[in-house]
DNA sequence: AATTGTCCCAACCGCAGTTAC
DNA sequence: AGTAACTGCGGTTGGGACAAT
């Protein structure tokens, strides 16, 4: 009888994540069942696949769903039923698991509530009409919120001391949602925030008070939240047998944030794996990784280039 | 401070579809 | 054509975090 190797279950730790990421970054995805053995993981291929697809792969948007996304999910669920992968395809940065969880824990209740509300409102409307056929105010019974019910955006015009231009940032806030349009039309992801940049260059340096405490990354001016937890450091040396050089990668990670510092001394910042190479050798970096991956953009998309 | 209840989400399981042989 | 292996999907669950008592 062949003894099955011990397979770990349960929550993944950061060391396992690093191993899986490092392996896939270097060799790509070729066979989920074989991969864990080569990556030094005591996990099933299925578990690795799930971890990668739902959590570690690049371009996953995590955190709160916007109102627009909520409406899309509700609409598509109505049209398609629980076909989460199809729905996820329409929300490209969200995983089917995330959408499914969000539906099961929040949206489903809301839809049921709204349907009940709608049914009782309709009943009420009928009774009012029956009682008083001249009453024209009954269309307000459903009390559906409008855009006017949401808070006004806060805005800030800020001057960047490191650069020769000013930038405007508008923070649109609600309890669960931040939208930070900013800076040179760049779509950015900041730690814990989904940032979109819509600003134009301006020569205004006034700063309004009462804004969230945001500081800039020294490398790329990506706004980060003050007090964001210190990253953990993980490092390892990899020697490639096909090539004549060794290389060292240093991953600085926290729950939501990756920074990749090395390879040919290039400072990089990654969100998930949207990497930004800011050194003069960035072309070399990209061509190197193009060797391993089909689409450079999948792994090394740089919104600032 | 301790206990209990609730919410949320990462991860597991089983099944179906696809691919390779 | 049949079978095994692999992959993807959707339902479900375990357990951590937080709130309420």
PDB file of N, CA and C in Angstrom, chain A residues 84 106 141 233 241 278:
ATOM      1  N   UNK A  84     -21.534  31.785 -10.175  1.00  0.00           N
ATOM      2  CA  UNK A  84     -20.603  32.768  -9.617  1.00  0.00           C
ATOM      3  C   UNK A  84     -19.416  33.031 -10.519  1.00  0.00           C
ATOM      4  N   UNK A 106     -24.436  39.095   2.717  1.00  0.00           N
ATOM      5  CA  UNK A 106     -25.013  40.442   2.774  1.00  0.00           C
ATOM      6  C   UNK A 106     -26.120  40.684   1.760  1.00  0.00           C
ATOM      7  N   UNK A 141     -43.797  55.462  -1.568  1.00  0.00           N
ATOM      8  CA  UNK A 141     -43.834  54.448  -0.509  1.00  0.00           C
ATOM      9  C   UNK A 141     -42.585  53.598  -0.417  1.00  0.00           C
ATOM     10  N   UNK A 233       9.509  40.454   6.755  1.00  0.00           N
ATOM     11  CA  UNK A 233      10.522  40.280   5.723  1.00  0.00           C
ATOM     12  C   UNK A 233      10.799  38.803   5.496  1.00  0.00           C
ATOM     13  N   UNK A 241      19.832  27.127 -12.773  1.00  0.00           N
ATOM     14  CA  UNK A 241      20.828  26.279 -13.419  1.00  0.00           C
ATOM     15  C   UNK A 241      21.000  26.620 -14.897  1.00  0.00           C
ATOM     16  N   UNK A 278      11.294  50.952 -11.004  1.00  0.00           N
ATOM     17  CA  UNK A 278      11.618  52.367 -11.150  1.00  0.00           C
ATOM     18  C   UNK A 278      13.085  52.625 -11.484  1.00  0.00           C
TER      19      UNK A 278
END
